[in-house]
Rosetta silent file (secondary structure, phi, psi, omega in degrees, C-alpha in Angstrom):
SEQUENCE: MMSANTLVCGLIANPIGHSLSPLLHNTLAERMGVDLAYLPFPVREAERLGEAVHGAYALGIRGLNVTVPYKMAVLPFLCGLDRAAEQIGAVNTLLRTDQGYLGCNTDLPGMERLLKREGISLRGEPVLLLGAGGAARAIAVMAALHGASELTVLNRSAERAEQFVSELQSRFPGTCFTAAGLDGWRELSRQDYIAFQCSSVGMYPYTEKSLIPETDFYHKLRCGVDLIYTPSETEFMRRLSAAGREALGGLDMLLYQGVLSFELWTGRSVPEALCAELRACLQRELSRRERE
SCORE:     score description
SCORE:     0.000 S_00000001
   1 L     0.000  135.470 -179.505   36.986  -61.942   35.106 S_00000001
   2 L   -71.776  147.897  177.375   36.505  -62.811   31.455 S_00000001
   3 L  -140.385 -176.103  178.450   36.543  -66.438   30.367 S_00000001
   4 L   -65.686  -17.705 -178.927   35.837  -68.501   27.264 S_00000001
   5 L   -95.628   -3.456 -177.613   32.146  -68.362   28.221 S_00000001
   6 L   -67.499  130.486  171.493   31.936  -64.573   28.536 S_00000001
   7 E   -73.504  124.393  179.029   29.480  -62.898   26.169 S_00000001
   8 E  -105.520  126.015  176.061   31.415  -60.155   24.398 S_00000001
   9 E  -130.326  172.020 -179.028   29.534  -57.105   23.143 S_00000001
  10 E  -173.863 -172.374 -176.068   30.696  -53.658   22.186 S_00000001
  11 E  -125.623  130.514  172.361   30.312  -50.332   20.432 S_00000001
  12 E  -106.367  123.308 -178.951   31.340  -49.348   16.898 S_00000001
  13 E  -166.920  174.048  172.049   31.701  -45.599   16.434 S_00000001
  14 L  -163.028  111.576    2.578   34.082  -42.764   15.600 S_00000001
  15 L   -77.883  174.405 -172.123   34.871  -40.917   17.818 S_00000001
  16 L  -137.432  -14.715 -172.253   34.239  -43.197   20.755 S_00000001
  17 L   -62.444  -26.184 -176.178   36.130  -41.922   23.818 S_00000001
  18 L   -83.943   -8.809 -168.428   33.215  -39.909   25.226 S_00000001
  19 L   -65.498  140.021  173.458   30.729  -42.789   25.216 S_00000001
  20 L   -92.856   -3.670 -174.607   28.934  -43.829   28.410 S_00000001
  21 H   -61.060  -41.501  177.088   27.845  -47.142   26.875 S_00000001
  22 H   -59.365  -42.736  177.150   30.702  -49.248   28.339 S_00000001
  23 H   -61.320  -45.301 -179.014   29.870  -47.981   31.831 S_00000001
  24 H   -59.619  -52.705 -172.386   26.159  -48.623   31.274 S_00000001
  25 H   -74.171  -37.539  179.461   26.485  -52.178   29.960 S_00000001
  26 H   -71.016  -34.565  174.367   29.249  -53.389   32.250 S_00000001
  27 H   -67.195  -42.731  179.407   27.401  -52.051   35.297 S_00000001
  28 H   -61.117  -44.438  179.108   24.197  -53.641   34.043 S_00000001
  29 H   -61.242  -42.070  179.583   25.918  -57.005   33.545 S_00000001
  30 H   -63.692  -46.664 -177.996   27.337  -56.878   37.069 S_00000001
  31 H   -66.020  -33.571 -177.234   23.988  -55.962   38.651 S_00000001
  32 H   -89.310   -5.423 -179.380   22.128  -58.638   36.669 S_00000001
  33 L    68.733   34.088 -179.857   24.720  -61.344   37.304 S_00000001
  34 L  -104.271  132.672  178.742   25.362  -61.854   33.582 S_00000001
  35 L   -79.848   83.873 -175.230   28.809  -62.929   32.373 S_00000001
  36 E  -139.483  138.283  174.840   29.124  -60.187   29.759 S_00000001
  37 E  -123.065  134.276 -176.730   31.893  -57.759   28.838 S_00000001
  38 E  -118.354  125.356 -173.043   31.241  -54.626   26.773 S_00000001
  39 E  -127.255  147.769  173.290   34.138  -52.991   24.933 S_00000001
  40 E   -81.459  134.902  177.994   34.620  -49.941   22.698 S_00000001
  41 E  -124.315   89.111  179.754   35.710  -50.744   19.129 S_00000001
  42 E   -67.449  129.786  174.308   36.746  -47.545   17.338 S_00000001
  43 L  -115.029   96.138 -170.357   36.434  -47.798   13.548 S_00000001
  44 L   -83.671  -18.204 -179.900   38.359  -44.751   12.376 S_00000001
  45 L  -114.384  113.531 -175.076   38.271  -45.515    8.648 S_00000001
  46 H   -58.372  -34.090 -177.335   34.758  -45.669    7.195 S_00000001
  47 H   -69.986   -8.830  179.066   35.878  -47.821    4.276 S_00000001
  48 H  -104.810   10.720 -179.475   36.864  -50.558    6.758 S_00000001
  49 H   -59.605  -44.916  179.914   33.449  -50.754    8.430 S_00000001
  50 H   -59.958  -41.626  177.004   32.534  -53.948    6.578 S_00000001
  51 H   -60.492  -40.978 -178.649   35.779  -55.597    7.686 S_00000001
  52 H   -63.344  -44.814 -178.753   35.022  -54.605   11.274 S_00000001
  53 H   -65.964  -47.880 -179.233   31.517  -56.094   11.203 S_00000001
  54 H   -66.244  -35.566  177.536   32.573  -59.336    9.516 S_00000001
  55 H   -66.210  -40.956  177.839   35.587  -59.619   11.813 S_00000001
  56 H   -61.570  -41.189  179.693   33.416  -59.186   14.895 S_00000001
  57 H   -65.518  -43.272 -179.793   31.114  -61.935   13.655 S_00000001
  58 H   -62.515  -30.242 -179.507   34.049  -64.257   12.939 S_00000001
  59 L   -84.739   -2.231  176.168   35.332  -63.678   16.477 S_00000001
  60 L    84.364   17.057 -179.987   31.990  -64.690   17.985 S_00000001
  61 L   -66.210  129.758 -171.963   30.995  -61.282   19.331 S_00000001
  62 L   -69.413  -41.154 -177.702   27.401  -61.535   20.562 S_00000001
  63 E  -164.406  160.366 -179.069   26.223  -58.043   19.741 S_00000001
  64 E  -137.818  144.073  162.687   27.247  -54.511   18.904 S_00000001
  65 E   -92.380  148.404  179.391   25.901  -51.035   19.302 S_00000001
  66 E  -130.257  128.293  177.453   26.450  -48.777   16.299 S_00000001
  67 L  -136.864 -164.737 -172.990   26.370  -45.011   16.449 S_00000001
  68 L   -49.159  130.376    5.763   27.647  -41.918   14.628 S_00000001
  69 L  -107.758   32.051 -166.246   28.604  -42.020   11.819 S_00000001
  70 L  -113.205    8.922 -173.819   27.695  -45.628   10.965 S_00000001
  71 L   -62.819  -31.505  176.686   23.976  -46.101   11.713 S_00000001
  72 L  -102.856  -32.460 -178.140   23.075  -46.225    8.025 S_00000001
  73 L   -63.080  -24.026 -176.709   26.475  -47.092    6.543 S_00000001
  74 L   -79.255  -14.361 -172.178   26.421  -50.475    8.303 S_00000001
  75 H   -54.620  -41.133 -177.724   23.221  -51.673    6.578 S_00000001
  76 H   -64.835  -13.996 -174.309   24.892  -53.474    3.606 S_00000001
  77 H  -101.443   12.892 -176.116   26.825  -55.734    5.984 S_00000001
  78 L  -110.072  158.609 -179.726   23.788  -57.153    7.815 S_00000001
  79 L   -88.576  -10.189 -179.686   21.659  -60.243    7.170 S_00000001
  80 E   171.511  178.099 -178.675   18.390  -58.410    7.821 S_00000001
  81 E  -131.202  147.631  171.399   16.572  -55.733    9.820 S_00000001
  82 L   -80.407  176.294 -172.211   13.976  -55.783   12.566 S_00000001
  83 H   -62.040  -43.341 -178.806   10.715  -53.860   12.109 S_00000001
  84 H   -63.638  -41.797  179.819   11.885  -50.676   13.820 S_00000001
  85 H   -65.899  -37.901  176.560   15.095  -50.572   11.780 S_00000001
  86 H   -62.563  -43.638 -178.188   13.138  -51.107    8.549 S_00000001
  87 H   -65.455  -37.519 -174.764   10.783  -48.251    9.413 S_00000001
  88 H   -88.931  -32.517 -176.606   13.592  -45.860   10.306 S_00000001
  89 L    81.511   23.520  179.172   16.204  -46.946    7.771 S_00000001
  90 L  -155.589  155.482  178.861   18.965  -46.998   10.377 S_00000001
  91 L  -124.846  157.377  170.361   20.226  -49.314   13.109 S_00000001
  92 L  -131.275   -2.524 -177.343   21.882  -48.831   16.476 S_00000001
  93 E  -141.063  134.972  174.983   22.101  -52.475   17.613 S_00000001
  94 E  -114.063  131.224 -179.603   23.423  -55.643   15.973 S_00000001
  95 E  -117.318  125.800 -178.004   22.253  -59.050   17.212 S_00000001
  96 E   -67.344  131.709  172.462   24.163  -62.194   16.276 S_00000001
  97 E  -131.145  175.557  179.155   22.168  -64.859   14.378 S_00000001
  98 L   -66.301  -22.941 -177.216   23.171  -67.997   12.465 S_00000001
  99 L   -93.430  -13.169 -173.917   22.985  -66.011    9.192 S_00000001
 100 E   141.594 -164.109  177.920   24.949  -62.957   10.336 S_00000001
 101 E   -85.971  130.477  172.076   24.151  -59.843   12.322 S_00000001
 102 E   -88.432  129.294  178.584   20.515  -58.727   12.437 S_00000001
 103 E   -84.984  126.433 -179.086   20.191  -54.944   12.468 S_00000001
 104 E  -123.639  160.887  175.077   17.886  -53.609   15.173 S_00000001
 105 L  -129.658  111.131  177.258   16.862  -50.142   16.298 S_00000001
 106 L  -100.555    0.274  175.123   16.289  -49.558   20.007 S_00000001
 107 H   -61.984  -45.429 -177.431   16.302  -45.749   19.685 S_00000001
 108 H   -64.786  -56.449  178.308   12.607  -45.783   18.797 S_00000001
 109 H   -65.403  -25.804  176.098   11.385  -48.123   21.575 S_00000001
 110 H   -64.494  -44.292  176.776   13.843  -46.441   23.953 S_00000001
 111 H   -67.721  -37.480  176.797   12.174  -43.075   23.417 S_00000001
 112 H   -58.580  -42.109 -179.426    8.748  -44.733   23.653 S_00000001
 113 H   -65.597  -39.344  177.824    9.701  -46.117   27.060 S_00000001
 114 H   -63.979  -47.597 -178.779   10.870  -42.694   28.241 S_00000001
 115 H   -63.340  -38.734  177.707    7.683  -40.948   27.102 S_00000001
 116 H   -62.479  -43.266  178.526    5.546  -43.630   28.744 S_00000001
 117 H   -59.805  -37.791 -177.434    7.431  -43.159   32.010 S_00000001
 118 H   -86.935   -2.475  179.598    6.825  -39.405   31.842 S_00000001
 119 L    71.466   29.328 -179.435    3.144  -39.797   30.909 S_00000001
 120 L  -102.350  118.889  176.860    3.597  -38.029   27.550 S_00000001
 121 L  -106.451  139.088  178.828    1.321  -39.202   24.728 S_00000001
 122 L   -95.802   -9.286 -176.459    1.858  -38.103   21.125 S_00000001
 123 L   -62.523  123.281  178.723   -1.570  -39.188   19.862 S_00000001
 124 L    72.885    9.829 -175.782   -3.395  -36.211   18.397 S_00000001
 125 L  -106.614  152.428  174.147   -0.586  -33.863   19.457 S_00000001
 126 E   -81.985  131.518 -178.279    1.583  -31.463   17.423 S_00000001
 127 E  -117.949  139.684 -178.894    5.232  -32.541   17.346 S_00000001
 128 E  -123.745  129.456  176.898    8.203  -30.344   16.454 S_00000001
 129 E  -112.594  133.547  171.072   11.641  -31.611   15.441 S_00000001
 130 E  -104.472  112.344 -175.528   14.810  -29.528   15.442 S_00000001
 131 L   110.765  156.801 -177.294   17.202  -31.174   12.999 S_00000001
 132 L  -141.429   37.734  178.494   16.773  -33.538   10.062 S_00000001
 133 L   -99.901 -158.966 -177.062   19.417  -36.218   10.539 S_00000001
 134 H   -63.541  -40.218  179.248   19.292  -39.869   11.557 S_00000001
 135 H   -64.653  -40.895  178.787   18.180  -39.204   15.129 S_00000001
 136 H   -63.443  -34.746 -179.571   15.353  -36.983   13.891 S_00000001
 137 H   -62.896  -42.642  178.537   14.225  -39.738   11.534 S_00000001
 138 H   -61.769  -42.510 -179.429   13.735  -42.181   14.415 S_00000001
 139 H   -68.632  -39.318  179.843   11.685  -39.618   16.340 S_00000001
 140 H   -62.498  -44.965  178.482    9.628  -38.699   13.264 S_00000001
 141 H   -62.279  -44.001  178.182    8.720  -42.328   12.593 S_00000001
 142 H   -59.254  -46.449 -178.555    7.797  -42.818   16.248 S_00000001
 143 H   -61.606  -43.293  179.698    5.606  -39.700   16.258 S_00000001
 144 H   -65.692  -43.022  179.454    3.796  -40.754   13.078 S_00000001
 145 H   -63.673  -30.012 -178.776    3.268  -44.310   14.333 S_00000001
 146 L   -90.939    7.474  172.125    1.836  -42.941   17.570 S_00000001
 147 L    81.501   30.000  174.372   -0.687  -40.766   15.758 S_00000001
 148 L   -58.573  138.810 -176.904    0.764  -37.270   16.089 S_00000001
 149 L   -72.522  -35.367  178.184   -1.644  -34.834   14.428 S_00000001
 150 E  -149.330  152.728 -179.407    1.115  -32.792   12.825 S_00000001
 151 E  -136.348  115.672 -178.800    4.876  -32.939   12.562 S_00000001
 152 E  -107.558  130.030 -179.737    6.945  -29.841   11.887 S_00000001
 153 E  -114.609  119.226  175.701   10.630  -30.148   10.988 S_00000001
 154 E  -111.620  131.984 -175.266   12.890  -27.106   11.377 S_00000001
 155 E  -145.885  154.175  178.421   16.453  -27.384   10.125 S_00000001
 156 L   -57.635  -37.090  174.133   19.351  -25.081    9.283 S_00000001
 157 L  -100.634  110.116  178.405   18.919  -26.215    5.677 S_00000001
 158 H   -62.387  -35.555  179.464   15.281  -25.791    4.656 S_00000001
 159 H   -61.790  -41.586  178.418   15.995  -27.897    1.561 S_00000001
 160 H   -66.521  -38.228  178.068   17.188  -30.783    3.749 S_00000001
 161 H   -63.366  -41.007  179.664   14.080  -30.434    5.929 S_00000001
 162 H   -66.524  -39.496  177.194   11.844  -30.603    2.844 S_00000001
 163 H   -64.106  -42.759  178.696   13.658  -33.695    1.572 S_00000001
 164 H   -57.159  -47.380 -178.255   13.317  -35.286    5.023 S_00000001
 165 H   -67.958  -40.270 -177.747    9.560  -34.650    5.057 S_00000001
 166 H   -62.891  -30.468  179.378    9.015  -35.838    1.474 S_00000001
 167 H   -71.080  -20.560 -175.595   10.533  -39.218    2.376 S_00000001
 168 H  -104.701  -26.032 -172.871    7.959  -39.694    5.155 S_00000001
 169 H   -56.557  -45.650 -175.786    4.758  -38.143    3.786 S_00000001
 170 L   -68.829  -26.769 -178.447    3.763  -41.012    1.519 S_00000001
 171 L   -81.724  -25.800 -176.379    4.308  -43.581    4.270 S_00000001
 172 L  -130.415   71.632 -176.116    2.280  -41.745    6.900 S_00000001
 173 L   -66.367  -16.523 -179.382   -0.657  -40.020    5.165 S_00000001
 174 L   -80.108   -7.121 -179.727   -2.486  -39.562    8.473 S_00000001
 175 L  -110.033  135.521  177.658    0.100  -37.074    9.725 S_00000001
 176 E   -87.397  116.181 -177.470    0.354  -33.493    8.464 S_00000001
 177 E  -102.044  142.278  175.055    4.028  -32.722    7.735 S_00000001
 178 E  -137.151  141.022  179.172    5.611  -29.265    7.472 S_00000001
 179 E  -129.797  143.639  179.160    9.237  -28.366    6.729 S_00000001
 180 E  -162.410  168.442  170.774   11.061  -25.057    7.068 S_00000001
 181 E   -73.821  179.596 -175.434   14.335  -23.406    7.947 S_00000001
 182 H   -62.193  -31.206  178.749   15.022  -22.379   11.527 S_00000001
 183 H   -67.750  -10.693  179.206   13.205  -19.047   11.085 S_00000001
 184 H   -62.137  -15.300  179.136   10.051  -21.067   10.468 S_00000001
 185 H   -61.084  -27.583 -178.406    9.403  -21.079   14.222 S_00000001
 186 H   -66.701  -21.302 -179.544    7.972  -17.564   13.861 S_00000001
 187 H   -93.019   -1.621  179.790    5.107  -19.002   11.789 S_00000001
 188 L   -64.468  128.885 -172.082    4.144  -21.636   14.367 S_00000001
 189 L   -95.790   -7.755 -174.189    0.503  -21.060   15.228 S_00000001
 190 L  -114.163  170.217 -179.994    0.217  -23.110   18.420 S_00000001
 191 L  -121.557   17.456 -171.882    1.556  -22.935   21.964 S_00000001
 192 L  -134.491   32.652  179.658    1.566  -26.663   22.795 S_00000001
 193 E   -70.576  141.440  168.859    4.183  -28.371   20.624 S_00000001
 194 E   -94.894  113.479 -170.017    6.037  -31.396   21.981 S_00000001
 195 E  -105.368  145.445  175.333    9.584  -30.669   20.803 S_00000001
 196 E  -127.040  119.411  178.405   12.569  -32.924   20.197 S_00000001
 197 E   -89.277  105.199 -170.589   16.020  -31.354   19.809 S_00000001
 198 L  -108.173    4.281  179.888   17.711  -33.838   17.459 S_00000001
 199 L   -92.427  175.146  177.317   20.788  -31.908   16.326 S_00000001
 200 L   -91.447    2.162 -178.380   24.269  -31.910   17.865 S_00000001
 201 L   -67.763  127.204 -177.725   24.077  -28.171   18.625 S_00000001
 202 L   102.364   -6.281  179.035   24.705  -27.581   22.319 S_00000001
 203 L   -73.635  149.066  176.131   26.820  -30.706   22.792 S_00000001
 204 L   -52.928  134.589    9.231   30.034  -30.430   24.791 S_00000001
 205 L   -95.065    5.955 -176.116   32.225  -28.394   24.400 S_00000001
 206 L   -94.531   58.063 -167.760   29.863  -25.876   22.710 S_00000001
 207 L   -74.762  -13.433 -177.979   27.446  -25.942   25.621 S_00000001
 208 L   -89.428   -0.098 -174.588   26.264  -22.336   25.355 S_00000001
 209 L   -96.944  151.018  170.808   24.735  -22.812   21.896 S_00000001
 210 L  -145.196  151.192 -177.758   21.173  -23.650   20.828 S_00000001
 211 L   -60.810  -41.089 -179.492   19.640  -23.889   17.354 S_00000001
 212 L  -125.255  104.836 -176.475   16.997  -21.280   18.204 S_00000001
 213 L   -83.142  -16.752 -173.982   18.075  -18.801   20.904 S_00000001
 214 L   -65.052  129.785 -177.374   14.984  -16.556   20.829 S_00000001
 215 H   -60.022  -38.117 -176.217   12.991  -16.740   24.080 S_00000001
 216 H   -60.211  -29.965  179.756    9.613  -16.442   22.339 S_00000001
 217 H   -58.593  -41.826 -172.958   10.172  -19.772   20.594 S_00000001
 218 H   -71.563  -19.063  175.715   10.150  -21.697   23.875 S_00000001
 219 L   -78.169   -8.644  176.185    6.760  -20.284   24.836 S_00000001
 220 L   -89.324   -1.460 -176.216    5.327  -22.107   21.813 S_00000001
 221 E  -106.687  147.188  172.572    6.291  -25.472   23.336 S_00000001
 222 E   -87.237  -40.487  178.352    4.487  -27.611   25.903 S_00000001
 223 E  -162.289  170.499 -179.130    7.586  -29.647   26.723 S_00000001
 224 E  -152.828  152.403  176.706   10.816  -30.725   25.090 S_00000001
 225 E  -124.880  125.022  173.553   13.389  -33.512   24.925 S_00000001
 226 E   -99.824  123.974 -177.846   17.022  -32.874   23.998 S_00000001
 227 L   -73.951  -12.138  176.986   18.686  -36.034   22.665 S_00000001
 228 L   -73.075  140.680  175.777   22.099  -34.717   23.747 S_00000001
 229 L  -119.563   -0.508  171.513   23.352  -36.053   27.080 S_00000001
 230 L  -128.457  109.369    8.901   26.604  -34.098   27.400 S_00000001
 231 L   -78.901  170.449 -178.536   26.133  -31.717   29.130 S_00000001
 232 L   -69.224  -26.949  171.630   23.390  -33.106   31.355 S_00000001
 233 L  -124.289  111.246 -177.860   21.527  -29.780   31.040 S_00000001
 234 L   -86.133  169.990  176.663   21.805  -28.212   27.594 S_00000001
 235 H   -62.591  -37.695  175.475   21.075  -24.633   26.579 S_00000001
 236 H   -57.543  -45.016 -179.840   17.862  -25.897   24.935 S_00000001
 237 H   -67.348  -40.623  179.168   16.797  -27.402   28.261 S_00000001
 238 H   -62.012  -42.143 -179.059   17.729  -24.276   30.211 S_00000001
 239 H   -69.527  -35.421  174.610   15.662  -22.079   27.920 S_00000001
 240 H   -61.476  -48.506 -178.925   12.713  -24.469   28.164 S_00000001
 241 H   -62.421  -39.253  179.052   12.867  -24.412   31.957 S_00000001
 242 H   -63.766  -27.713  177.847   13.128  -20.619   31.978 S_00000001
 243 L   -86.412    2.955  179.289    9.892  -20.522   29.956 S_00000001
 244 L    79.742   20.929 -179.012    8.214  -22.732   32.566 S_00000001
 245 L  -104.815  153.613  177.726    8.160  -25.798   30.300 S_00000001
 246 E   -71.555  133.946 -178.704    9.136  -29.378   31.138 S_00000001
 247 E  -126.599  126.693  178.320   12.629  -30.249   29.867 S_00000001
 248 E  -118.195  143.869 -177.909   14.031  -33.766   29.496 S_00000001
 249 L  -102.176  173.733 -174.996   17.610  -34.646   28.567 S_00000001
 250 L   -77.359   -9.913 -179.133   19.205  -37.284   26.388 S_00000001
 251 H   -61.082  -37.083 -178.495   20.571  -39.345   29.266 S_00000001
 252 H   -68.220  -38.624  177.598   17.244  -41.138   29.654 S_00000001
 253 H   -67.361  -41.404  175.334   17.087  -42.094   25.987 S_00000001
 254 H   -56.356  -45.722 -179.512   20.682  -43.344   26.163 S_00000001
 255 H   -58.854  -52.896 -172.952   19.713  -45.401   29.200 S_00000001
 256 H   -70.937  -38.405  177.545   16.621  -47.003   27.703 S_00000001
 257 H   -65.610  -34.207  177.819   18.061  -47.748   24.257 S_00000001
 258 H   -68.576  -42.250  177.872   21.028  -49.364   26.012 S_00000001
 259 H   -60.695  -42.577  179.926   18.821  -51.409   28.320 S_00000001
 260 H   -66.135  -36.650  174.806   16.819  -52.653   25.337 S_00000001
 261 H   -62.488  -45.754  179.139   20.026  -53.656   23.529 S_00000001
 262 H   -58.557  -42.104  179.485   21.150  -55.553   26.628 S_00000001
 263 H   -64.321  -37.779  177.090   17.793  -57.345   26.765 S_00000001
 264 H   -63.429  -44.050 -175.371   18.147  -58.377   23.103 S_00000001
 265 H   -71.993  -32.156 -171.122   21.637  -59.790   23.637 S_00000001
 266 H  -108.766  -18.555 -174.718   20.920  -61.630   26.891 S_00000001
 267 L    72.453   12.967  179.997   17.208  -62.480   26.816 S_00000001
 268 L  -104.293  143.472  178.291   16.941  -60.983   30.312 S_00000001
 269 L   -94.782  131.661 -178.159   14.405  -58.324   31.332 S_00000001
 270 L   -96.597  120.448 -178.801   15.765  -55.300   33.223 S_00000001
 271 L   -69.859  152.381 -178.237   13.433  -54.013   35.993 S_00000001
 272 H   -61.018  -34.023  179.345   12.571  -50.304   36.155 S_00000001
 273 H   -61.076  -38.344  177.860   14.071  -50.046   39.653 S_00000001
 274 H   -70.711  -33.805  176.015   17.455  -51.051   38.247 S_00000001
 275 H   -58.881  -40.327  178.851   17.036  -48.523   35.428 S_00000001
 276 H   -63.977  -39.954  177.078   16.750  -45.807   38.093 S_00000001
 277 H   -63.550  -43.501 -179.346   19.997  -47.029   39.715 S_00000001
 278 H   -63.751  -40.050  179.077   21.744  -47.049   36.353 S_00000001
 279 H   -61.025  -43.351  178.930   20.586  -43.531   35.581 S_00000001
 280 H   -62.099  -38.872  178.088   22.044  -42.296   38.859 S_00000001
 281 H   -63.306  -45.252  179.161   25.324  -44.050   38.026 S_00000001
 282 H   -65.706  -39.207 -179.856   25.481  -42.423   34.586 S_00000001
 283 H   -64.721  -39.367  177.565   24.590  -39.022   36.026 S_00000001
 284 H   -61.762  -41.334  179.377   27.426  -39.265   38.565 S_00000001
 285 H   -66.853  -40.913  176.941   29.877  -40.025   35.769 S_00000001
 286 H   -60.952  -44.996 -179.769   28.579  -37.123   33.682 S_00000001
 287 H   -61.952  -39.926  178.064   28.890  -34.776   36.658 S_00000001
 288 H   -61.884  -43.994 -179.947   32.453  -35.968   37.253 S_00000001
 289 H   -64.946  -38.157 -177.394   33.369  -35.282   33.630 S_00000001
 290 H   -70.678  -23.060  177.930   31.769  -31.842   33.710 S_00000001
 291 H   -79.189  -23.157 -176.085   33.850  -30.897   36.769 S_00000001
 292 L   -75.896    0.000    0.000   37.111  -31.811   35.044 S_00000001
């Protein structure tokens, strides 16, 4: 039961009804014995985002997650950024300080934690990104920081992919960047790319779609991660598995970025064993939704 001492946290997004974050954080608080309540806060009018952030601060809300479409739009309303958020230019977590909300990014360390768990190293490896939006930017920065030998960005708009790459090249001269439209996969010269599907293509309800449907493309990959978590197995993942490649879904990244946000807000460390329990809980909820 909530009281005057309850830490209140929440999610700012639009739309928001599909989010698993309330289930994740409220279950986590219960398991960890933390007096915390996590609530969804839909912000349906983008021009009122600043009011929402300042209002949350005035009400004493401890922290917020921020997702589509506000990860970059929220930046002017913050008192500062942590290192990951500065590198990426986007935030997904707000932490209350005496000066205002500090913008943090747990997407990057969340993916790092997932890759470490799976024994996947990016150092000296070729990395391929599908998409050139905010999620792709976090993965690109992570790959460059971890010493990827090359980073190829394929996007429906080749011009957008080139702009995306030009923004990163000067900051990471040790990484070889390439940009192209989706047909650029035919020019890929290697068979061992570590791929990240960063677009919304394949998300529920359009579950039969993938950015690149051609089977030959998937034989150029060593493994792949789809950042989408609804459905739990995307068309991208199915095609990877059919090619005999390892396929990871977005549920794990959701889990780890959420756990890291919780740790920031509470100062408590979440053990890996509990992360496994939480993943099973989230998977059950996803399966229930997919049956409906």
